């Protein structure tokens, strides 16, 4: 018998298993609002928060590209945390690196460092750290707004007759890693003359030549054993002029090798190749006095390598005369090129010491070239970045949700990620202050992360390739930390993680759905099957669809006996396995997985249900350390949530899933920590709100429960929030999201750095799931189906969406006219395209039970021929042959009923 | 001719030079109030400030003794900055070292860490640092009050039916170094039951056994290569029970060797020798759950050395039942004994590596013995400490002055000071985070310091002995940094400091005056003379009384040509030299110094006066780096101020001194730094107020002025403030003092740690001069004369005073009766005694010109026969033979006029 066509197969498979992609809103909708926040605070849309005063202190907004490392923009407009040296660098400051302004108006001269005031404390043993030039006058006030990838700092000062707005960004274009992986960022100063006379303005960027510093330890001044023979050169090329920084001491193969450049397309510049090399503080004194005198720098006009063990600071000034009421925009580009990645981090110690190239080094020969590329392509790159930014931040979702989703998507572009030669993306769990922690592609941590899969799916797929094509050993066990280089045959010698291994099978399903690339799935399938089947060697040796063996997991310990967490992962993997096998016409596998999945669902539900939620059943919970037993585990249905995000739908009875989630919210979400005892690590304290990993509302807490049980992890908070929302417990879910962001308020913690076991912790990228849940976005590439199920304000809703082939916006609006209820939905493609055979639309709740009077669908100006199915509030618009939605030719569905 | 008796000689000398001890209030009294603060804010007396909320963050109140190192009490009631390991240790925290409380009342149980809430930021890569037990519930609110040496933290919590006050101190007894140099402090919890039912209370101190840690790097947990074979032992002796901590791994001669003890005299205790040694966080979990269950600890009852590379935490709990409305006081003593001082710091590198003993190690064999001594003598030691505290804080001086004087006297008892075997006291300039900086007895920095000389004059005198008997080289140059051990004949090979060398001669005069010990002066005199005469080899080669040569100084550079700063030092040294020579009947020297002094005064005044203030006259001010020229130098009259404090009186014309000081205040005191450009180190910024080292109000600022010129040093601020007050510019002086303390507000900086080139910087001990200036205390031991000249509220004034032979209080009060103006003065001795031949009293300004109707003086109940002289407002009461004032027998002078 000839096998059916791929698409036919898929449909057969879906029908065979009776699965639907977008689960309907849960039964629990309409529950009373949870106490933590008022409805208005939870549901209102509006602008994202801004930061001022003390709340600027912890703000550090990353300005790096994918795999380039990053420098962060501090809340005051300062550059901080220099992490471009192929290592994290929390607290690493580049001495004397700052922007300053000279203004002359009606004969009055004034100088300012273009930063807001330094906030207390000022405690150090030797005065406040001089490398920050704390003694130079700053702007009186700063206000920071961050809408990733765009940051803005408004700087004002009663004595300065100018409005100054610093804006900074690094292009971020969804689906386009190369456009989003440039080792350079734009820093612009919009200067508006609010005075009555013309103003002469110079804005000067001073930057230390850092070449030689390898990211270890601090740079405390121009002197350091790592420096010497540093060269600053004034360069002019077609589009740019500025300072090119290099070193004659560091050899090209050395990890510290590289270049940096501070450039501008602005024509009228003044430069200082290097500050005077004097005694004491002559350098800064002479620079500052020179600058303050007339806003012009007296350059030495020489290329003069620095003496040994010293480097230089150079300055590039942009000059302009601004008429009253007029604005000028003075642009800088800071670019870098540190091509060599030292493997200091490998989980297999013998692998350490090798050096790899960054992917970006395959595209640019040096920092100047990266700046040239950015400048030459800036129109296109900025337009695309701004289009995404505008689409994202103009949704009707609450601002703290947009903040949570966008801010944590930045993790992709921090030192948590590596993008190496050959194009594969790797990720640490997160970052210690000066080293990734822990290595690499940790399966059970990255399980939670969704942002990369939805924003840059081609990169996410390289992680799947590493998971399955590299890390599944001959016996089927998946090494859950990757050793580099891949393909070396060297593996970490440790037991596999049950959650990691099963979760990656579900993620494979997700990535196949997003990409629609069945050929790619085919390539990975044999190894994926091997990984799934490995469950039967010990975790589910009795093949009852429920794991019982020693189950190592993301808490760094082992659970024993059947338990909700591993069980749900296993069910999801089996379901995904069945669907993928069917799609690939691997019918024996499909049948086996389907049978085991059915059995597993029954066994799970029967064995683990305690009347309110699912638990662990294990006889020695109190004796054997680190179990949870009757505990209400926030991750109990993590494997189910991953299925929801991936389009697998619900495995378990809706009312039990919802009851479980309600229990998690009720028991684990603390609105105050002042009476809570936690001997573990502390991520929430005092009057903060947060979701515990576990609680024991019915007693039965083991004397030594599993580590982390009393902790609060944002990665878990977001997955629970997303799951609550998927299941209709919208306000509960939103409460959890808001609690997280309230903790990261710029005063307590950095909003762009959620930590767990390290900074920029990958798990926090579960926050993308809050977006998919609130919008109900459900896309299947193989089936050419897109759908939305807005969870708030469905009568006037707007969102952004992404898929493998394109991204765009979606809006739906319905109004109650005299003549009846009418409205429609519009799906626009901003970039790429979207081929559709089915479009799924969910009407507002008050439309339940109405009758459709008219329905029509156009693509661009063209009316299309459709059929539709209708069930409850869900309408499925179908085309006999796929239509393709492209930029400028939106899909518009009109309805009246 | 027979030489006259010593006292006769002194008098002869004084008369010969026409010197008076207490200078009258300056001409400038009655100037308009300076703008920085209102009069009320400046002059009102009242309680010292307390700290709450964010302002607790930087508070660290040192609890060490003289030469013992210190642990600090944090604002929240936490112990921080463990500096008992013969090194500074800023940021060194002892993991899991905290006090906690169990309360049981009417069946309700509750546990709290006895600290206020941890304040933001909480930014770290791995949750807030676990070693602080941040996840355990704390008291809701903390309020800190520090009146050195007593600290108090009020802890309250809405859910806790108790008032808890933590009080902490280390005995401080003026003039008694041994009583003030105990390596132990008292920590008491006053617990009052505010509920209606009896409360069972346990307060438990948990402490990590730190033996093995040598003060370098951090201790991040129980694991550290330096630990192992650590032994915690429950011990009971006559007066104490508790935990004795030692190590079997560290050898007695090793720098890290030592013991620590947490003890109590409280009878009803519960102990845990060491927390369970488990995996993960079992240790704290099991301890906390055990404690929370019933407030009693299940001890393992074993002496079990810790495994290698690990140490243990032990806990001592004090149990009590508190009746409603009743209070119980639960006392702990924490003591330590780390006898070996590694010379890691010597200015002569070859000297490093030697090990000395702490003086305290000569008194106590181990930490337990130190605690025993403290407990056995606590009644006496606490009474004496409290008497001084009460006397000091009940003066009529403004609270911020008391705060400035007392808080900076704590420097004596920080790691800035060393008190070594043999009893000599040494001082760094200040402390880096983990090392003294810079070494040792730096003459020009310690010039400013007065607190030690007035509080512990016998220790100050050991520094003079080191200065003159050890550090004056055969050619007369004084090595201005001491190399250890002294007497080794090894000297630092560097040029002498002109200010340091001359200043130490003035200080010698001061210490002779305070002690009255002319035999001691005699011993040092030949070397002192050599040091003074050294001026003629290059500084004043032409012997015109004005220095002109290369003058190295406290700004770490050299001044050239005649200049106000060195000139004033030199005048003071010559004047002191003349007086000391005369007192020792070294008439040729006396005549030489006197002649040179007279010539110098004239030359100084003529050469350096610019019409407003004294300057530097040097032809190459603009070309030669680091000069000040026409600058208005805050230190221009430092050498004159030192003379005022030392009892030398004024060398220069009153109106010019006052004009100079007024210029310093007008030009150098900034009330806002937002427009000021400073490329040097930054000690004041934003909206803070502070006194610059220099300014150039008439122009002429060199392109590269001397380093530090744009900085703000509290040590200079206090000397200028004190000098302003001495000269009657009282509100100006007070403004400067208040500005300093406003910067050290607990939020910006630690009030008990003024920094300059290091923490606890010795120069800040110039603050004692604010007390001597405000009270006008002037004591001469050789002459047996004491006097006061209150600068504020002289009609109702109270102060504390110290002298070499005793200390006590002084008060004067005058009232305008119908019958005339009447009142009196009472001088009480709290400890020691005071022999008097003359007592000098200054009447309030409105008494100017009145006529004395009656004057009488009693000592105790005894009327004494007096004569008196009267000039302006100053009355000199004289006894034909010395009277002795003793405790309980005050001197009372009654007046009516």
mmCIF file of C-alpha atoms in Angstrom, chain B residues 552-780:
data_model
loop_
_atom_site.group_PDB
_atom_site.id
_atom_site.type_symbol
_atom_site.label_atom_id
_atom_site.label_comp_id
_atom_site.label_asym_id
_atom_site.label_seq_id
_atom_site.Cartn_x
_atom_site.Cartn_y
_atom_site.Cartn_z
ATOM 1 C CA UNK B 552 56.717 66.726 51.127
ATOM 2 C CA UNK B 553 53.360 66.626 52.846
ATOM 3 C CA UNK B 554 50.077 64.927 53.500
ATOM 4 C CA UNK B 555 48.901 65.423 49.925
ATOM 5 C CA UNK B 556 51.584 62.954 48.879
ATOM 6 C CA UNK B 557 53.400 65.570 46.829
ATOM 7 C CA UNK B 558 55.834 68.375 47.539
ATOM 8 C CA UNK B 559 55.130 72.041 47.956
ATOM 9 C CA UNK B 560 57.831 74.493 47.051
ATOM 10 C CA UNK B 561 58.529 77.968 48.273
ATOM 11 C CA UNK B 562 57.044 79.695 51.299
ATOM 12 C CA UNK B 563 53.484 78.595 51.882
ATOM 13 C CA UNK B 564 50.835 79.001 54.494
ATOM 14 C CA UNK B 565 50.441 75.355 55.377
ATOM 15 C CA UNK B 566 54.033 74.399 56.130
ATOM 16 C CA UNK B 567 54.731 77.810 57.534
ATOM 17 C CA UNK B 568 52.099 77.466 60.225
ATOM 18 C CA UNK B 569 53.339 74.028 61.175
ATOM 19 C CA UNK B 570 56.832 75.343 61.474
ATOM 20 C CA UNK B 571 55.761 78.278 63.641
ATOM 21 C CA UNK B 572 53.879 75.908 65.928
ATOM 22 C CA UNK B 573 56.844 73.590 66.228
ATOM 23 C CA UNK B 574 59.162 76.491 67.013
ATOM 24 C CA UNK B 575 56.790 77.825 69.625
ATOM 25 C CA UNK B 576 56.290 74.404 71.168
ATOM 26 C CA UNK B 577 60.034 73.865 71.018
ATOM 27 C CA UNK B 578 60.732 77.134 72.782
ATOM 28 C CA UNK B 579 58.273 76.339 75.545
ATOM 29 C CA UNK B 580 59.469 72.800 76.034
ATOM 30 C CA UNK B 581 63.092 73.890 75.986
ATOM 31 C CA UNK B 582 62.367 76.537 78.580
ATOM 32 C CA UNK B 583 60.509 74.046 80.755
ATOM 33 C CA UNK B 584 63.538 71.785 80.594
ATOM 34 C CA UNK B 585 65.859 74.729 81.160
ATOM 35 C CA UNK B 586 67.474 74.158 77.798
ATOM 36 C CA UNK B 587 67.914 77.881 77.503
ATOM 37 C CA UNK B 588 70.043 78.047 74.386
ATOM 38 C CA UNK B 589 67.477 76.040 72.474
ATOM 39 C CA UNK B 590 64.649 78.051 73.975
ATOM 40 C CA UNK B 591 66.232 81.282 72.867
ATOM 41 C CA UNK B 592 67.023 80.018 69.368
ATOM 42 C CA UNK B 593 63.495 78.714 68.809
ATOM 43 C CA UNK B 594 61.940 81.827 70.263
ATOM 44 C CA UNK B 595 63.984 84.083 68.035
ATOM 45 C CA UNK B 596 63.213 82.050 64.976
ATOM 46 C CA UNK B 597 59.563 81.889 65.936
ATOM 47 C CA UNK B 598 59.359 85.667 66.212
ATOM 48 C CA UNK B 599 61.098 86.119 62.907
ATOM 49 C CA UNK B 600 58.955 83.444 61.320
ATOM 50 C CA UNK B 601 55.725 85.044 62.514
ATOM 51 C CA UNK B 602 56.678 88.287 60.891
ATOM 52 C CA UNK B 603 57.928 86.732 57.687
ATOM 53 C CA UNK B 604 54.895 84.498 57.404
ATOM 54 C CA UNK B 605 52.464 87.306 57.862
ATOM 55 C CA UNK B 606 54.317 89.648 55.549
ATOM 56 C CA UNK B 607 55.106 87.149 52.807
ATOM 57 C CA UNK B 608 51.970 85.045 52.628
ATOM 58 C CA UNK B 609 49.070 87.398 53.332
ATOM 59 C CA UNK B 610 47.039 88.239 50.240
ATOM 60 C CA UNK B 611 44.655 90.622 51.922
ATOM 61 C CA UNK B 612 42.099 87.953 52.772
ATOM 62 C CA UNK B 613 44.017 84.836 53.643
ATOM 63 C CA UNK B 614 47.459 83.238 53.580
ATOM 64 C CA UNK B 615 48.781 81.655 50.385
ATOM 65 C CA UNK B 616 51.742 79.969 48.760
ATOM 66 C CA UNK B 617 54.352 82.208 47.185
ATOM 67 C CA UNK B 618 56.161 80.320 44.525
ATOM 68 C CA UNK B 619 57.223 81.498 41.115
ATOM 69 C CA UNK B 620 56.384 78.326 39.185
ATOM 70 C CA UNK B 621 52.948 77.589 40.488
ATOM 71 C CA UNK B 622 51.480 77.258 36.996
ATOM 72 C CA UNK B 623 54.332 75.245 35.512
ATOM 73 C CA UNK B 624 55.439 72.996 38.326
ATOM 74 C CA UNK B 625 52.738 70.435 38.961
ATOM 75 C CA UNK B 626 50.681 70.100 42.108
ATOM 76 C CA UNK B 627 51.074 73.469 43.843
ATOM 77 C CA UNK B 628 48.364 75.774 45.166
ATOM 78 C CA UNK B 629 49.670 79.290 44.815
ATOM 79 C CA UNK B 630 46.856 81.784 45.391
ATOM 80 C CA UNK B 631 44.557 78.949 46.413
ATOM 81 C CA UNK B 632 42.453 79.183 49.517
ATOM 82 C CA UNK B 633 43.704 76.058 51.230
ATOM 83 C CA UNK B 634 41.536 74.536 53.955
ATOM 84 C CA UNK B 635 44.685 73.338 55.668
ATOM 85 C CA UNK B 636 46.451 76.708 55.399
ATOM 86 C CA UNK B 637 46.346 77.140 59.177
ATOM 87 C CA UNK B 638 46.348 73.497 60.184
ATOM 88 C CA UNK B 639 49.535 73.974 62.140
ATOM 89 C CA UNK B 640 47.916 76.900 63.921
ATOM 90 C CA UNK B 641 44.838 74.805 64.747
ATOM 91 C CA UNK B 642 47.011 72.057 66.146
ATOM 92 C CA UNK B 643 48.531 74.705 68.352
ATOM 93 C CA UNK B 644 45.098 75.797 69.550
ATOM 94 C CA UNK B 645 44.135 72.248 70.522
ATOM 95 C CA UNK B 646 47.516 71.716 72.129
ATOM 96 C CA UNK B 647 47.354 74.854 74.224
ATOM 97 C CA UNK B 648 49.959 76.835 72.278
ATOM 98 C CA UNK B 649 47.512 79.583 71.473
ATOM 99 C CA UNK B 650 47.527 81.821 68.431
ATOM 100 C CA UNK B 651 50.766 82.542 66.545
ATOM 101 C CA UNK B 652 49.338 84.960 64.008
ATOM 102 C CA UNK B 653 47.231 88.106 64.209
ATOM 103 C CA UNK B 654 43.717 87.266 65.343
ATOM 104 C CA UNK B 655 41.974 89.245 62.632
ATOM 105 C CA UNK B 656 44.029 87.577 59.914
ATOM 106 C CA UNK B 657 43.486 84.110 61.299
ATOM 107 C CA UNK B 658 39.784 84.833 61.412
ATOM 108 C CA UNK B 659 39.716 86.359 57.971
ATOM 109 C CA UNK B 660 41.526 83.311 56.640
ATOM 110 C CA UNK B 661 39.071 80.947 58.272
ATOM 111 C CA UNK B 662 36.146 83.007 57.026
ATOM 112 C CA UNK B 663 37.594 82.776 53.532
ATOM 113 C CA UNK B 664 37.950 79.041 53.812
ATOM 114 C CA UNK B 665 34.336 78.713 54.861
ATOM 115 C CA UNK B 666 33.085 81.117 52.214
ATOM 116 C CA UNK B 667 35.029 79.639 49.328
ATOM 117 C CA UNK B 668 35.523 75.989 50.137
ATOM 118 C CA UNK B 669 32.267 75.016 51.798
ATOM 119 C CA UNK B 670 29.932 73.895 49.027
ATOM 120 C CA UNK B 671 26.268 73.433 49.797
ATOM 121 C CA UNK B 672 25.721 71.490 46.583
ATOM 122 C CA UNK B 673 28.076 69.551 44.325
ATOM 123 C CA UNK B 674 25.888 69.341 41.239
ATOM 124 C CA UNK B 675 27.808 71.999 39.361
ATOM 125 C CA UNK B 676 31.239 71.082 40.614
ATOM 126 C CA UNK B 677 33.760 69.198 38.485
ATOM 127 C CA UNK B 678 36.108 66.949 40.380
ATOM 128 C CA UNK B 679 38.289 64.424 38.588
ATOM 129 C CA UNK B 680 39.845 63.232 41.827
ATOM 130 C CA UNK B 681 38.336 60.908 44.417
ATOM 131 C CA UNK B 682 34.771 61.650 45.370
ATOM 132 C CA UNK B 683 33.601 61.933 48.948
ATOM 133 C CA UNK B 684 30.709 64.339 48.446
ATOM 134 C CA UNK B 685 28.358 64.473 45.506
ATOM 135 C CA UNK B 686 24.889 65.389 44.333
ATOM 136 C CA UNK B 687 23.065 67.578 46.832
ATOM 137 C CA UNK B 688 25.530 66.946 49.641
ATOM 138 C CA UNK B 689 27.437 69.636 51.470
ATOM 139 C CA UNK B 690 31.111 69.550 52.184
ATOM 140 C CA UNK B 691 34.351 71.455 52.469
ATOM 141 C CA UNK B 692 36.811 71.306 49.597
ATOM 142 C CA UNK B 693 40.499 71.020 50.323
ATOM 143 C CA UNK B 694 41.146 74.075 48.228
ATOM 144 C CA UNK B 695 39.618 76.622 45.886
ATOM 145 C CA UNK B 696 40.916 79.516 43.829
ATOM 146 C CA UNK B 697 38.436 82.329 44.417
ATOM 147 C CA UNK B 698 40.797 84.875 42.889
ATOM 148 C CA UNK B 699 41.734 82.715 39.938
ATOM 149 C CA UNK B 700 45.204 81.335 39.502
ATOM 150 C CA UNK B 701 44.199 77.728 39.715
ATOM 151 C CA UNK B 702 47.114 75.757 38.264
ATOM 152 C CA UNK B 703 46.174 73.532 35.318
ATOM 153 C CA UNK B 704 47.229 70.574 37.434
ATOM 154 C CA UNK B 705 46.684 71.589 41.039
ATOM 155 C CA UNK B 706 47.879 69.385 43.858
ATOM 156 C CA UNK B 707 46.136 66.041 44.134
ATOM 157 C CA UNK B 708 43.209 65.955 46.511
ATOM 158 C CA UNK B 709 42.599 69.689 46.041
ATOM 159 C CA UNK B 710 39.035 69.047 44.832
ATOM 160 C CA UNK B 711 38.277 66.361 47.391
ATOM 161 C CA UNK B 712 36.386 66.551 50.669
ATOM 162 C CA UNK B 713 38.015 64.955 53.705
ATOM 163 C CA UNK B 714 36.191 64.758 56.982
ATOM 164 C CA UNK B 715 39.467 64.997 58.869
ATOM 165 C CA UNK B 716 40.056 68.433 57.372
ATOM 166 C CA UNK B 717 36.437 69.448 57.720
ATOM 167 C CA UNK B 718 36.624 68.825 61.473
ATOM 168 C CA UNK B 719 39.897 70.678 61.908
ATOM 169 C CA UNK B 720 38.534 73.672 60.034
ATOM 170 C CA UNK B 721 35.250 73.464 61.947
ATOM 171 C CA UNK B 722 37.120 73.305 65.220
ATOM 172 C CA UNK B 723 39.343 76.201 64.250
ATOM 173 C CA UNK B 724 36.345 78.299 63.140
ATOM 174 C CA UNK B 725 34.769 77.645 66.518
ATOM 175 C CA UNK B 726 37.968 78.442 68.414
ATOM 176 C CA UNK B 727 37.977 81.763 66.599
ATOM 177 C CA UNK B 728 34.339 82.496 67.361
ATOM 178 C CA UNK B 729 32.934 81.596 63.934
ATOM 179 C CA UNK B 730 30.700 79.121 65.688
ATOM 180 C CA UNK B 731 27.843 78.677 63.276
ATOM 181 C CA UNK B 732 30.220 78.352 60.366
ATOM 182 C CA UNK B 733 32.100 75.651 62.209
ATOM 183 C CA UNK B 734 28.945 73.846 63.199
ATOM 184 C CA UNK B 735 27.675 73.981 59.618
ATOM 185 C CA UNK B 736 30.734 72.085 58.507
ATOM 186 C CA UNK B 737 30.272 69.453 61.218
ATOM 187 C CA UNK B 738 26.617 69.000 60.395
ATOM 188 C CA UNK B 739 27.404 68.674 56.687
ATOM 189 C CA UNK B 740 29.739 65.770 57.406
ATOM 190 C CA UNK B 741 27.246 63.937 59.532
ATOM 191 C CA UNK B 742 24.458 64.522 57.031
ATOM 192 C CA UNK B 743 26.571 62.726 54.460
ATOM 193 C CA UNK B 744 27.060 59.831 56.847
ATOM 194 C CA UNK B 745 23.385 59.170 57.286
ATOM 195 C CA UNK B 746 23.179 55.385 57.220
ATOM 196 C CA UNK B 747 21.709 55.428 53.756
ATOM 197 C CA UNK B 748 24.625 56.959 51.898
ATOM 198 C CA UNK B 749 27.421 55.911 54.231
ATOM 199 C CA UNK B 750 28.065 54.314 57.601
ATOM 200 C CA UNK B 751 27.936 56.901 60.405
ATOM 201 C CA UNK B 752 30.625 54.947 62.270
ATOM 202 C CA UNK B 753 33.060 54.814 59.409
ATOM 203 C CA UNK B 754 34.268 58.011 57.845
ATOM 204 C CA UNK B 755 36.456 57.159 54.907
ATOM 205 C CA UNK B 756 39.249 58.867 53.124
ATOM 206 C CA UNK B 757 42.153 56.748 51.944
ATOM 207 C CA UNK B 758 40.536 53.813 53.714
ATOM 208 C CA UNK B 759 37.860 53.065 56.233
ATOM 209 C CA UNK B 760 37.941 54.411 59.783
ATOM 210 C CA UNK B 761 40.432 56.948 58.616
ATOM 211 C CA UNK B 762 42.588 58.277 61.434
ATOM 212 C CA UNK B 763 42.411 61.869 60.242
ATOM 213 C CA UNK B 764 38.723 61.958 61.182
ATOM 214 C CA UNK B 765 39.792 61.875 64.819
ATOM 215 C CA UNK B 766 40.294 65.614 64.427
ATOM 216 C CA UNK B 767 36.615 65.629 65.431
ATOM 217 C CA UNK B 768 37.666 65.614 69.080
ATOM 218 C CA UNK B 769 38.882 69.133 68.382
ATOM 219 C CA UNK B 770 35.294 70.206 67.802
ATOM 220 C CA UNK B 771 34.608 69.251 71.410
ATOM 221 C CA UNK B 772 37.655 71.075 72.773
ATOM 222 C CA UNK B 773 36.776 74.142 70.717
ATOM 223 C CA UNK B 774 33.116 74.244 71.702
ATOM 224 C CA UNK B 775 33.876 73.766 75.361
ATOM 225 C CA UNK B 776 37.053 75.792 75.236
ATOM 226 C CA UNK B 777 38.602 73.128 77.429
ATOM 227 C CA UNK B 778 42.233 74.036 78.045
ATOM 228 C CA UNK B 779 44.274 71.938 80.378
ATOM 229 C CA UNK B 780 47.887 72.165 81.369
#
